[in-house]
Short mmCIF file of C-alpha atoms in Angstrom, two decimals:
data_model
loop_
_atom_site.label_atom_id
_atom_site.label_comp_id
_atom_site.label_asym_id
_atom_site.label_seq_id
_atom_site.Cartn_x
_atom_site.Cartn_y
_atom_site.Cartn_z
CA UNK A 752 -65.80 -222.80 84.71
CA UNK A 753 -63.04 -220.81 86.03
CA UNK A 754 -63.04 -221.37 89.87
CA UNK A 755 -60.81 -220.39 92.29
CA UNK A 756 -58.88 -216.46 92.29
CA UNK A 757 -62.22 -215.56 90.54
CA UNK A 758 -65.65 -214.18 91.13
CA UNK A 759 -68.70 -214.51 88.71
CA UNK A 760 -69.88 -211.39 87.43
CA UNK A 761 -73.64 -211.64 88.59
CA UNK A 762 -72.47 -212.62 92.08
CA UNK A 763 -70.47 -209.48 91.95
CA UNK A 764 -73.38 -207.48 90.82
CA UNK A 765 -75.83 -208.81 93.04
CA UNK A 766 -73.43 -208.28 95.99
CA UNK A 767 -73.03 -204.76 94.86
CA UNK A 768 -76.91 -204.13 93.66
CA UNK A 769 -75.35 -203.12 90.53
CA UNK A 770 -76.47 -203.79 86.58
CA UNK A 771 -74.27 -205.91 85.17
CA UNK A 772 -74.69 -203.79 82.10
CA UNK A 773 -72.30 -201.31 84.02
CA UNK A 774 -69.62 -204.37 84.18
CA UNK A 775 -69.95 -204.74 80.45
CA UNK A 776 -69.29 -200.92 79.60
CA UNK A 777 -66.36 -201.12 81.94
CA UNK A 778 -65.18 -203.91 79.67
CA UNK A 779 -65.77 -202.30 76.33
CA UNK A 780 -63.87 -199.11 77.64
CA UNK A 781 -61.01 -201.37 78.46
CA UNK A 782 -61.32 -200.57 82.28
CA UNK A 783 -61.53 -204.03 83.01
CA UNK A 784 -61.07 -207.67 81.94
CA UNK A 785 -63.00 -210.42 82.19
CA UNK A 786 -62.37 -213.83 81.98
CA UNK A 787 -64.82 -216.14 80.20
CA UNK A 788 -64.21 -220.12 79.15
CA UNK A 789 -66.89 -222.02 78.67
CA UNK A 790 -69.08 -220.59 80.90
CA UNK A 791 -70.17 -217.69 82.66
CA UNK A 792 -67.82 -214.39 82.82
CA UNK A 793 -65.56 -214.07 86.00
CA UNK A 794 -63.87 -211.55 87.45
CA UNK A 795 -60.16 -212.18 88.44
CA UNK A 796 -59.37 -211.54 91.74
CA UNK A 797 -56.63 -208.66 91.23
CA UNK A 798 -59.01 -206.48 89.19
CA UNK A 799 -61.22 -206.39 92.64
CA UNK A 800 -59.32 -203.28 94.19
CA UNK A 801 -59.87 -201.31 91.10
CA UNK A 802 -63.36 -202.65 90.34
CA UNK A 803 -64.59 -201.67 93.42
CA UNK A 804 -63.48 -198.15 93.58
CA UNK A 805 -65.28 -197.94 89.93
CA UNK A 806 -68.23 -199.29 91.49
CA UNK A 807 -68.13 -197.18 94.30
CA UNK A 808 -68.00 -194.12 91.68
CA UNK A 809 -70.72 -195.15 90.04
CA UNK A 810 -73.01 -195.88 92.39
CA UNK A 811 -71.65 -193.17 95.33
CA UNK A 812 -71.62 -190.36 92.49
CA UNK A 813 -73.52 -191.63 89.43
CA UNK A 814 -70.97 -191.59 86.89
CA UNK A 815 -71.36 -193.32 83.79
CA UNK A 816 -68.21 -195.87 82.72
CA UNK A 817 -67.15 -193.43 80.30
CA UNK A 818 -66.78 -190.75 83.11
CA UNK A 819 -64.79 -193.09 84.99
CA UNK A 820 -62.64 -193.99 82.54
CA UNK A 821 -61.63 -190.26 82.33
CA UNK A 822 -61.56 -190.12 86.11
CA UNK A 823 -59.48 -193.22 86.14
CA UNK A 824 -56.81 -191.76 84.09
CA UNK A 825 -56.56 -188.44 86.20
CA UNK A 826 -56.53 -190.55 89.64
CA UNK A 827 -53.62 -192.26 87.90
CA UNK A 828 -52.12 -188.66 86.79
CA UNK A 829 -52.90 -187.69 90.32
CA UNK A 830 -50.83 -190.72 92.03
CA UNK A 831 -47.88 -190.00 89.39
CA UNK A 832 -47.56 -186.68 90.85
CA UNK A 833 -48.09 -187.71 94.14
CA UNK A 834 -44.66 -189.72 93.52
CA UNK A 835 -42.95 -186.84 92.15
CA UNK A 836 -43.97 -184.60 94.86
CA UNK A 837 -42.51 -187.38 97.63
CA UNK A 838 -39.24 -187.65 95.35
CA UNK A 839 -39.03 -183.90 95.27
CA UNK A 840 -39.88 -183.47 99.04
CA UNK A 841 -37.00 -185.82 99.93
CA UNK A 842 -34.78 -183.50 97.59
CA UNK A 843 -35.71 -180.48 98.91
CA UNK A 844 -35.18 -181.92 102.65
CA UNK A 845 -31.70 -182.87 101.54
CA UNK A 846 -30.97 -178.97 100.28
CA UNK A 847 -32.55 -177.74 103.37
CA UNK A 848 -30.10 -179.29 105.85
CA UNK A 849 -27.27 -177.81 103.98
CA UNK A 850 -28.29 -174.36 104.92
CA UNK B 558 -41.96 -201.90 116.13
CA UNK B 559 -44.31 -201.03 118.63
CA UNK B 560 -45.75 -198.40 116.54
CA UNK B 561 -46.81 -200.16 113.75
CA UNK B 562 -48.33 -202.92 116.07
CA UNK B 563 -50.28 -200.08 117.32
CA UNK B 564 -51.61 -198.64 114.72
CA UNK B 565 -52.82 -201.98 112.94
CA UNK B 566 -54.30 -202.75 116.05
CA UNK B 567 -56.34 -199.47 115.81
CA UNK B 568 -57.47 -200.47 112.38
CA UNK B 569 -58.54 -203.79 112.78
CA UNK B 570 -60.43 -202.68 115.93
CA UNK B 571 -62.50 -200.78 113.85
CA UNK B 572 -65.35 -198.61 115.34
CA UNK B 573 -67.85 -196.70 113.34
CA UNK B 574 -66.51 -193.93 113.06
CA UNK B 575 -62.79 -194.57 112.86
CA UNK B 576 -62.89 -197.27 109.92
CA UNK B 577 -62.68 -195.02 107.36
CA UNK B 578 -60.08 -192.86 109.08
CA UNK B 579 -57.70 -195.16 109.94
CA UNK B 580 -58.04 -196.92 106.54
CA UNK B 581 -56.08 -193.98 105.11
CA UNK B 582 -58.31 -193.29 102.07
CA UNK B 583 -59.75 -197.04 101.59
CA UNK B 584 -62.99 -196.86 103.20
CA UNK B 585 -65.57 -200.03 103.38
CA UNK B 586 -69.20 -200.83 103.90
CA UNK B 587 -68.31 -203.88 106.18
CA UNK B 588 -70.30 -204.27 108.76
CA UNK B 589 -68.11 -204.59 112.17
CA UNK B 590 -68.73 -205.39 115.58
CA UNK B 591 -67.94 -202.99 118.46
CA UNK B 592 -68.99 -202.70 122.14
CA UNK B 593 -71.79 -201.09 123.67
CA UNK B 594 -69.94 -199.25 125.63
CA UNK B 595 -68.44 -197.25 122.81
CA UNK B 596 -72.23 -196.30 122.01
CA UNK B 597 -73.32 -194.78 124.78
CA UNK B 598 -72.38 -191.05 123.87
CA UNK B 599 -74.19 -190.29 120.91
CA UNK B 600 -74.48 -186.66 119.92
CA UNK B 601 -77.24 -185.62 117.64
CA UNK B 602 -76.33 -184.96 114.29
CA UNK B 603 -78.03 -182.15 112.08
CA UNK B 604 -78.19 -183.89 108.82
CA UNK B 605 -79.82 -181.04 107.05
CA UNK B 606 -77.08 -179.02 108.09
CA UNK B 607 -74.58 -181.75 106.85
CA UNK B 608 -76.02 -181.18 103.31
CA UNK B 609 -76.20 -177.65 103.71
CA UNK B 610 -79.71 -177.86 103.52
CA UNK B 611 -83.11 -176.10 105.02
CA UNK B 612 -85.58 -178.50 106.42
CA UNK B 613 -87.98 -177.71 103.56
CA UNK B 614 -85.56 -179.19 101.13
CA UNK B 615 -87.46 -181.45 98.40
CA UNK B 616 -85.95 -184.92 97.39
CA UNK B 617 -84.47 -183.35 94.16
CA UNK B 618 -82.62 -180.55 96.53
CA UNK B 619 -81.33 -183.21 98.65
CA UNK B 620 -80.17 -185.51 96.12
CA UNK B 621 -78.27 -182.39 94.19
CA UNK B 622 -76.60 -181.76 97.55
CA UNK B 623 -75.41 -184.90 98.30
CA UNK B 624 -74.09 -185.58 95.05
CA UNK B 625 -72.23 -182.19 95.02
CA UNK B 626 -70.55 -182.66 98.38
CA UNK B 627 -69.81 -186.49 97.86
CA UNK B 628 -67.88 -185.33 94.45
CA UNK B 629 -66.02 -183.30 96.83
CA UNK B 630 -65.60 -185.46 99.53
CA UNK B 631 -65.26 -189.05 98.03
CA UNK B 632 -62.86 -190.83 99.91
CA UNK B 633 -61.37 -192.48 96.29
CA UNK B 634 -61.46 -189.09 94.84
CA UNK B 635 -59.41 -187.69 98.34
CA UNK B 636 -57.03 -190.91 98.96
CA UNK B 637 -55.18 -190.05 102.57
CA UNK B 638 -57.51 -187.28 103.69
CA UNK B 639 -58.75 -188.20 106.95
CA UNK B 640 -60.88 -185.05 107.12
CA UNK B 641 -62.79 -185.23 103.85
CA UNK B 642 -63.59 -189.37 104.58
CA UNK B 643 -64.70 -188.24 107.77
CA UNK B 644 -67.32 -185.69 105.89
CA UNK B 645 -68.21 -188.03 103.30
CA UNK B 646 -69.38 -190.20 106.06
CA UNK B 647 -71.52 -187.51 107.69
CA UNK B 648 -73.10 -186.64 104.10
CA UNK B 649 -73.48 -190.01 103.07
CA UNK B 650 -75.41 -190.70 106.54
CA UNK B 651 -77.33 -187.66 105.96
CA UNK B 652 -78.72 -188.71 102.74
CA UNK B 653 -79.29 -192.04 104.06
CA UNK B 654 -81.88 -190.76 106.31
CA UNK B 655 -83.10 -187.83 104.32
CA UNK B 656 -83.38 -189.36 100.87
CA UNK B 657 -85.76 -192.17 102.30
CA UNK B 658 -89.32 -190.67 103.27
CA UNK B 659 -89.74 -193.22 106.26
CA UNK B 660 -86.60 -192.55 107.86
CA UNK B 661 -86.70 -188.70 107.24
CA UNK B 662 -90.13 -188.54 108.52
CA UNK B 663 -88.82 -190.18 112.07
CA UNK B 664 -86.13 -188.06 111.98
CA UNK B 665 -87.95 -184.79 111.72
CA UNK B 666 -90.40 -186.13 114.14
CA UNK B 667 -87.99 -186.85 116.90
CA UNK B 668 -84.84 -184.85 115.67
CA UNK B 669 -82.93 -183.40 118.53
CA UNK B 670 -85.63 -185.30 121.17
CA UNK B 671 -84.24 -188.50 119.43
CA UNK B 672 -82.97 -189.67 122.96
CA UNK B 673 -86.65 -189.32 124.27
CA UNK B 674 -87.94 -191.16 121.06
CA UNK B 675 -88.81 -194.57 122.68
CA UNK B 676 -90.55 -192.69 126.13
CA UNK B 677 -92.52 -190.84 123.20
CA UNK B 678 -93.61 -194.18 121.75
CA UNK B 679 -94.51 -195.68 125.03
CA UNK B 680 -96.53 -192.48 125.67
CA UNK B 681 -97.87 -192.67 121.85
CA UNK B 682 -99.37 -195.75 122.53
CA UNK B 683 -100.77 -195.58 125.45
CA UNK B 684 -102.59 -192.54 124.09
CA UNK B 685 -103.98 -194.49 121.79
CA UNK B 686 -100.58 -195.34 119.53
CA UNK B 687 -99.70 -192.04 118.11
CA UNK B 688 -96.21 -191.65 117.02
CA UNK B 689 -93.83 -194.13 116.52
CA UNK B 690 -92.62 -197.00 118.64
CA UNK B 691 -89.33 -195.42 118.93
CA UNK B 692 -85.77 -196.69 118.95
CA UNK B 693 -85.07 -200.21 120.35
CA UNK B 694 -85.18 -198.67 124.43
CA UNK B 695 -86.11 -201.42 126.89
CA UNK B 696 -88.94 -199.35 128.07
CA UNK B 697 -88.10 -199.82 132.13
CA UNK B 698 -85.78 -197.12 132.21
CA UNK B 699 -87.11 -194.66 129.02
CA UNK B 700 -83.71 -194.82 127.68
CA UNK B 701 -81.74 -197.27 125.26
CA UNK B 702 -80.30 -200.41 125.57
CA UNK B 703 -77.83 -200.90 123.06
CA UNK B 704 -77.23 -204.78 123.83
CA UNK B 705 -80.03 -205.45 121.64
CA UNK B 706 -79.00 -203.41 118.52
CA UNK B 707 -76.95 -206.25 117.11
CA UNK B 708 -73.72 -204.54 117.05
CA UNK B 709 -73.58 -204.32 113.48
CA UNK B 710 -73.50 -201.16 111.89
CA UNK B 711 -71.08 -198.69 109.55
CA UNK B 712 -73.22 -195.69 110.41
CA UNK B 713 -73.17 -192.97 113.43
CA UNK B 714 -74.32 -194.28 116.97
CA UNK B 715 -76.79 -191.46 116.25
CA UNK B 716 -77.81 -193.43 113.27
CA UNK B 717 -78.32 -196.51 114.91
CA UNK B 718 -80.22 -195.46 117.79
CA UNK B 719 -82.72 -193.71 115.34
CA UNK B 720 -83.11 -196.64 112.67
CA UNK B 721 -81.00 -199.76 114.11
CA UNK B 722 -78.50 -200.35 111.70
CA UNK B 723 -76.82 -199.25 108.67
CA UNK B 724 -77.56 -198.62 105.07
CA UNK B 725 -79.11 -201.78 104.72
CA UNK B 726 -78.22 -202.09 100.89
CA UNK B 727 -74.15 -201.73 101.64
CA UNK B 728 -73.42 -204.80 103.83
CA UNK B 729 -71.59 -207.15 101.10
CA UNK B 730 -67.94 -206.60 100.13
CA UNK B 731 -65.46 -209.60 98.80
CA UNK B 732 -62.13 -208.06 99.16
CA UNK B 733 -60.80 -207.17 102.82
CA UNK B 734 -59.73 -203.82 103.85
CA UNK B 735 -56.12 -202.79 103.16
CA UNK B 736 -54.01 -201.94 106.21
CA UNK B 737 -51.92 -198.60 106.26
CA UNK B 738 -48.92 -198.84 108.49
CA UNK B 739 -46.04 -196.72 109.06
CA UNK B 740 -42.47 -198.33 109.63
CA UNK B 741 -39.49 -196.09 111.16
CA UNK B 742 -36.27 -197.32 109.71
CA UNK B 743 -32.95 -195.53 110.54
CA UNK B 744 -31.04 -194.69 107.61
CA UNK B 745 -28.14 -197.55 108.19
CA UNK B 746 -30.65 -200.05 108.61
CA UNK B 747 -32.34 -198.82 105.00
CA UNK B 748 -28.91 -199.39 103.18
CA UNK B 749 -29.19 -203.10 104.29
CA UNK B 750 -31.61 -206.02 102.71
CA UNK B 751 -33.07 -207.18 106.20
CA UNK B 752 -35.77 -209.25 107.57
CA UNK B 753 -38.18 -208.02 110.04
CA UNK B 754 -41.34 -209.35 112.23
CA UNK B 755 -44.08 -207.10 112.83
CA UNK B 756 -47.25 -208.06 114.30
CA UNK B 757 -50.71 -207.60 112.29
CA UNK B 758 -53.99 -208.66 113.38
CA UNK B 759 -52.29 -210.66 116.58
CA UNK B 760 -50.09 -212.60 113.74
CA UNK B 761 -46.70 -212.19 113.38
CA UNK B 762 -45.36 -211.56 110.00
CA UNK B 763 -41.79 -211.64 108.85
CA UNK B 764 -41.11 -209.32 105.82
CA UNK B 765 -38.18 -208.54 104.10
CA UNK B 766 -37.13 -205.16 103.43
CA UNK B 767 -34.76 -204.36 100.29
CA UNK B 768 -31.89 -202.08 100.71
CA UNK B 769 -32.30 -198.81 99.23
CA UNK B 770 -35.84 -198.30 99.95
CA UNK B 771 -36.94 -194.98 100.24
CA UNK B 772 -38.63 -192.11 102.54
CA UNK B 773 -42.08 -192.25 102.10
CA UNK B 774 -41.91 -195.13 99.80
CA UNK B 775 -44.89 -197.53 100.33
CA UNK B 776 -44.62 -201.23 99.94
CA UNK B 777 -47.10 -203.63 99.51
CA UNK B 778 -47.64 -206.90 101.27
CA UNK B 779 -50.07 -208.90 99.28
CA UNK B 780 -52.88 -210.70 101.05
CA UNK B 781 -52.08 -209.27 104.79
CA UNK B 782 -54.67 -206.65 105.08
CA UNK B 783 -58.15 -207.64 106.71
CA UNK B 784 -59.90 -210.86 105.43
CA UNK B 785 -61.86 -211.12 102.56
CA UNK B 786 -65.95 -211.50 103.01
CA UNK B 787 -67.61 -214.40 100.89
CA UNK B 788 -64.40 -216.10 99.93
CA UNK B 789 -62.97 -212.91 98.44
CA UNK B 790 -59.42 -212.26 98.70
CA UNK B 791 -57.96 -210.92 101.78
CA UNK B 792 -56.63 -207.03 101.32
CA UNK B 793 -53.36 -205.60 101.32
CA UNK B 794 -50.69 -204.52 104.01
CA UNK B 795 -49.25 -201.18 102.88
CA UNK B 796 -46.22 -200.15 104.79
CA UNK B 797 -45.00 -196.57 104.33
CA UNK B 798 -41.25 -196.32 105.64
CA UNK B 799 -40.00 -193.19 107.29
CA UNK B 800 -36.37 -192.72 106.79
CA UNK B 801 -34.81 -191.24 110.10
CA UNK B 802 -31.98 -188.61 109.18
CA UNK B 803 -28.96 -189.65 109.62
CA UNK B 804 -26.20 -187.73 111.96
CA UNK B 805 -23.25 -188.11 109.99
CA UNK B 806 -24.75 -188.82 105.93
CA UNK B 807 -27.31 -186.79 103.81
CA UNK B 808 -28.91 -188.91 101.08
CA UNK B 809 -29.66 -187.81 97.77
CA UNK B 810 -31.21 -190.24 95.89
CA UNK B 811 -28.83 -192.58 96.01
CA UNK B 812 -25.88 -190.63 96.45
CA UNK B 813 -25.07 -190.09 100.34
CA UNK B 814 -23.02 -186.53 101.07
CA UNK B 815 -21.13 -186.15 104.39
CA UNK B 816 -18.28 -183.49 105.47
CA UNK B 817 -14.95 -184.45 106.96
CA UNK B 818 -12.62 -182.67 108.83
CA UNK B 819 -9.32 -181.82 107.38
CA UNK B 820 -6.20 -180.50 109.39
CA UNK B 821 -4.77 -177.34 107.48
CA UNK B 822 -1.17 -179.13 107.10
CA UNK B 823 -2.71 -182.15 105.25
CA UNK B 824 -4.48 -179.49 103.36
CA UNK B 825 -1.74 -177.48 102.05
CA UNK B 826 0.98 -180.17 101.91
CA UNK B 827 -1.22 -183.02 100.55
CA UNK B 828 -0.94 -186.85 102.28
CA UNK B 829 -3.74 -189.08 103.49
CA UNK B 830 -6.78 -188.89 105.34
CA UNK B 831 -9.47 -191.22 106.73
CA UNK B 832 -12.95 -190.89 105.44
CA UNK B 833 -16.14 -192.68 107.06
CA UNK B 834 -18.25 -194.35 104.88
CA UNK B 835 -21.65 -196.52 105.43
CA UNK B 836 -19.88 -199.60 105.32
CA UNK B 837 -16.48 -198.69 107.19
CA UNK B 838 -13.56 -196.45 106.90
CA UNK B 839 -11.44 -195.91 104.06
CA UNK B 840 -8.30 -194.05 103.06
CA UNK B 841 -8.32 -190.84 100.73
CA UNK B 842 -5.44 -189.41 99.35
CA UNK B 843 -5.34 -185.57 99.67
CA UNK B 844 -3.80 -183.38 97.03
CA UNK B 845 -1.41 -180.70 98.12
CA UNK B 846 -2.90 -176.91 98.36
CA UNK B 847 -6.59 -178.64 98.90
CA UNK B 848 -9.01 -175.48 99.18
CA UNK B 849 -11.65 -175.49 102.21
CA UNK B 850 -14.94 -176.85 100.82
CA UNK B 851 -13.58 -179.10 98.22
CA UNK B 852 -15.66 -181.81 97.14
CA UNK B 853 -14.55 -185.60 96.44
CA UNK B 854 -16.38 -188.46 95.14
CA UNK B 855 -16.28 -191.93 96.09
CA UNK B 856 -17.34 -194.03 93.72
CA UNK B 857 -19.80 -197.16 94.71
CA UNK B 858 -19.86 -195.70 98.29
CA UNK B 859 -23.33 -194.20 98.41
CA UNK B 860 -26.15 -195.96 99.29
CA UNK B 861 -27.76 -198.99 97.83
CA UNK B 862 -30.05 -198.86 94.69
CA UNK B 863 -33.49 -200.21 95.33
CA UNK B 864 -33.67 -203.67 94.09
CA UNK B 865 -30.53 -203.59 92.16
CA UNK B 866 -27.98 -205.91 93.96
CA UNK B 867 -24.50 -204.74 93.91
CA UNK B 868 -25.49 -200.98 92.57
CA UNK B 869 -24.81 -198.53 94.43
CA UNK B 870 -24.80 -194.60 94.51
CA UNK B 871 -21.56 -192.48 95.11
CA UNK B 872 -20.31 -190.89 98.28
CA UNK B 873 -19.30 -187.09 98.20
CA UNK B 874 -17.19 -185.50 100.73
CA UNK B 875 -16.95 -181.91 101.49
CA UNK B 876 -13.87 -181.19 103.31
CA UNK B 877 -13.67 -178.86 106.17
CA UNK B 878 -10.06 -177.37 106.81
CA UNK B 879 -9.45 -177.30 110.58
CA UNK B 880 -7.30 -173.89 111.59
CA UNK B 881 -4.92 -175.00 114.15
CA UNK B 882 -5.84 -173.05 117.45
CA UNK B 883 -3.53 -172.73 120.77
CA UNK B 884 -0.43 -172.19 118.67
CA UNK B 885 2.73 -171.70 120.21
CA UNK B 886 5.04 -168.55 119.73
CA UNK B 887 7.39 -170.68 117.82
CA UNK B 888 4.49 -171.55 115.42
CA UNK B 889 3.15 -168.10 115.48
CA UNK B 890 6.72 -166.65 114.15
CA UNK B 891 6.62 -169.53 111.53
CA UNK B 892 3.20 -168.44 110.16
CA UNK B 893 4.24 -164.81 110.05
CA UNK B 894 7.18 -165.94 108.12
CA UNK B 895 4.85 -167.62 105.69
CA UNK B 896 2.98 -164.67 105.59
CA UNK B 897 5.63 -162.40 104.81
CA UNK B 898 7.32 -164.76 102.20
#
């Protein structure tokens, strides 16, 4: 069984009080990659930030896995736009100094 | 550096209402300890008002109002929005109370007089057990003694006093909280890869700041956030760089722009001039009859390209031709001759 930088799905679900079915749905939709080698499925640590965010959205807002998939795409797009905005702000600030 | 230390310290010394604010978009359910002195001034919170409901609201109304507002203010959907995070905390707390029949009953019963809940409880007992035991008061003063609350909470002080703890079901978390900090750099500092020591939670961390970092850029230092829980990984330290304006150079991506004074005689007759770059002075050839406002490009003398060693942008210099002043009569005469020729 994998140890170290992994958390068992069962442990994660118990702690966050969520149905393991939710984790399976995320995996099926490609939103989460689980590792399962000769033992129970485990979650790599590096996936925890996004999984925890998805768990919060599911728990707090009642959004299902498919909805979270769409939301994740929108959030990613929002992040790209924020980055574009940052670059444009810097550019605008440059032109402001020329006035 | 002092600034980052202070900010990080504020983040580490989390209090219920501040945890979500200072974490800039990443909120946590982790419980934290805080001194009793921080919990004395408690204000009544109208949970019905927080959810935009009347007291007669049904369970369905409460659920619906919570979902609607939570969608609007959820921290994961409003990253870096402190107001939204604060509002979400209020909504969440209101839902925690109003969606639980027992808690709602107690809240409805004591409501604005929650501070006297203990006294009411004592009176109730004396009068035959009417009402609730009320809060966690010490009975001797009729007020609250917060020392016995245990100090574990992520809800408001008002909530703690009424219900003695947090939401109950949301105490576990694996990954530590991310810390957010801001680091101010001079433009010239950002042009060189250098190491800097910052203090996080009392520990010194030596970080390498790559040359070419941009204003507003965020660098993640993995594993230097809050410690994880139950063997989970630590959070990350996210540093936002703020690059100060430089009086001499304006940055535009990887290019730099500057102005340079040029004497009228050099502009007219041509010659050499000395231009200042980020790395020192260089000689430039000035063509005869150079016009005011002419812009030249010094290739590779701009800003270093982020994480591309040896690559630089260009430096653009705009000439500002200086008109001579305090001319002698002889010089004026020569200009007249020039004008008439």
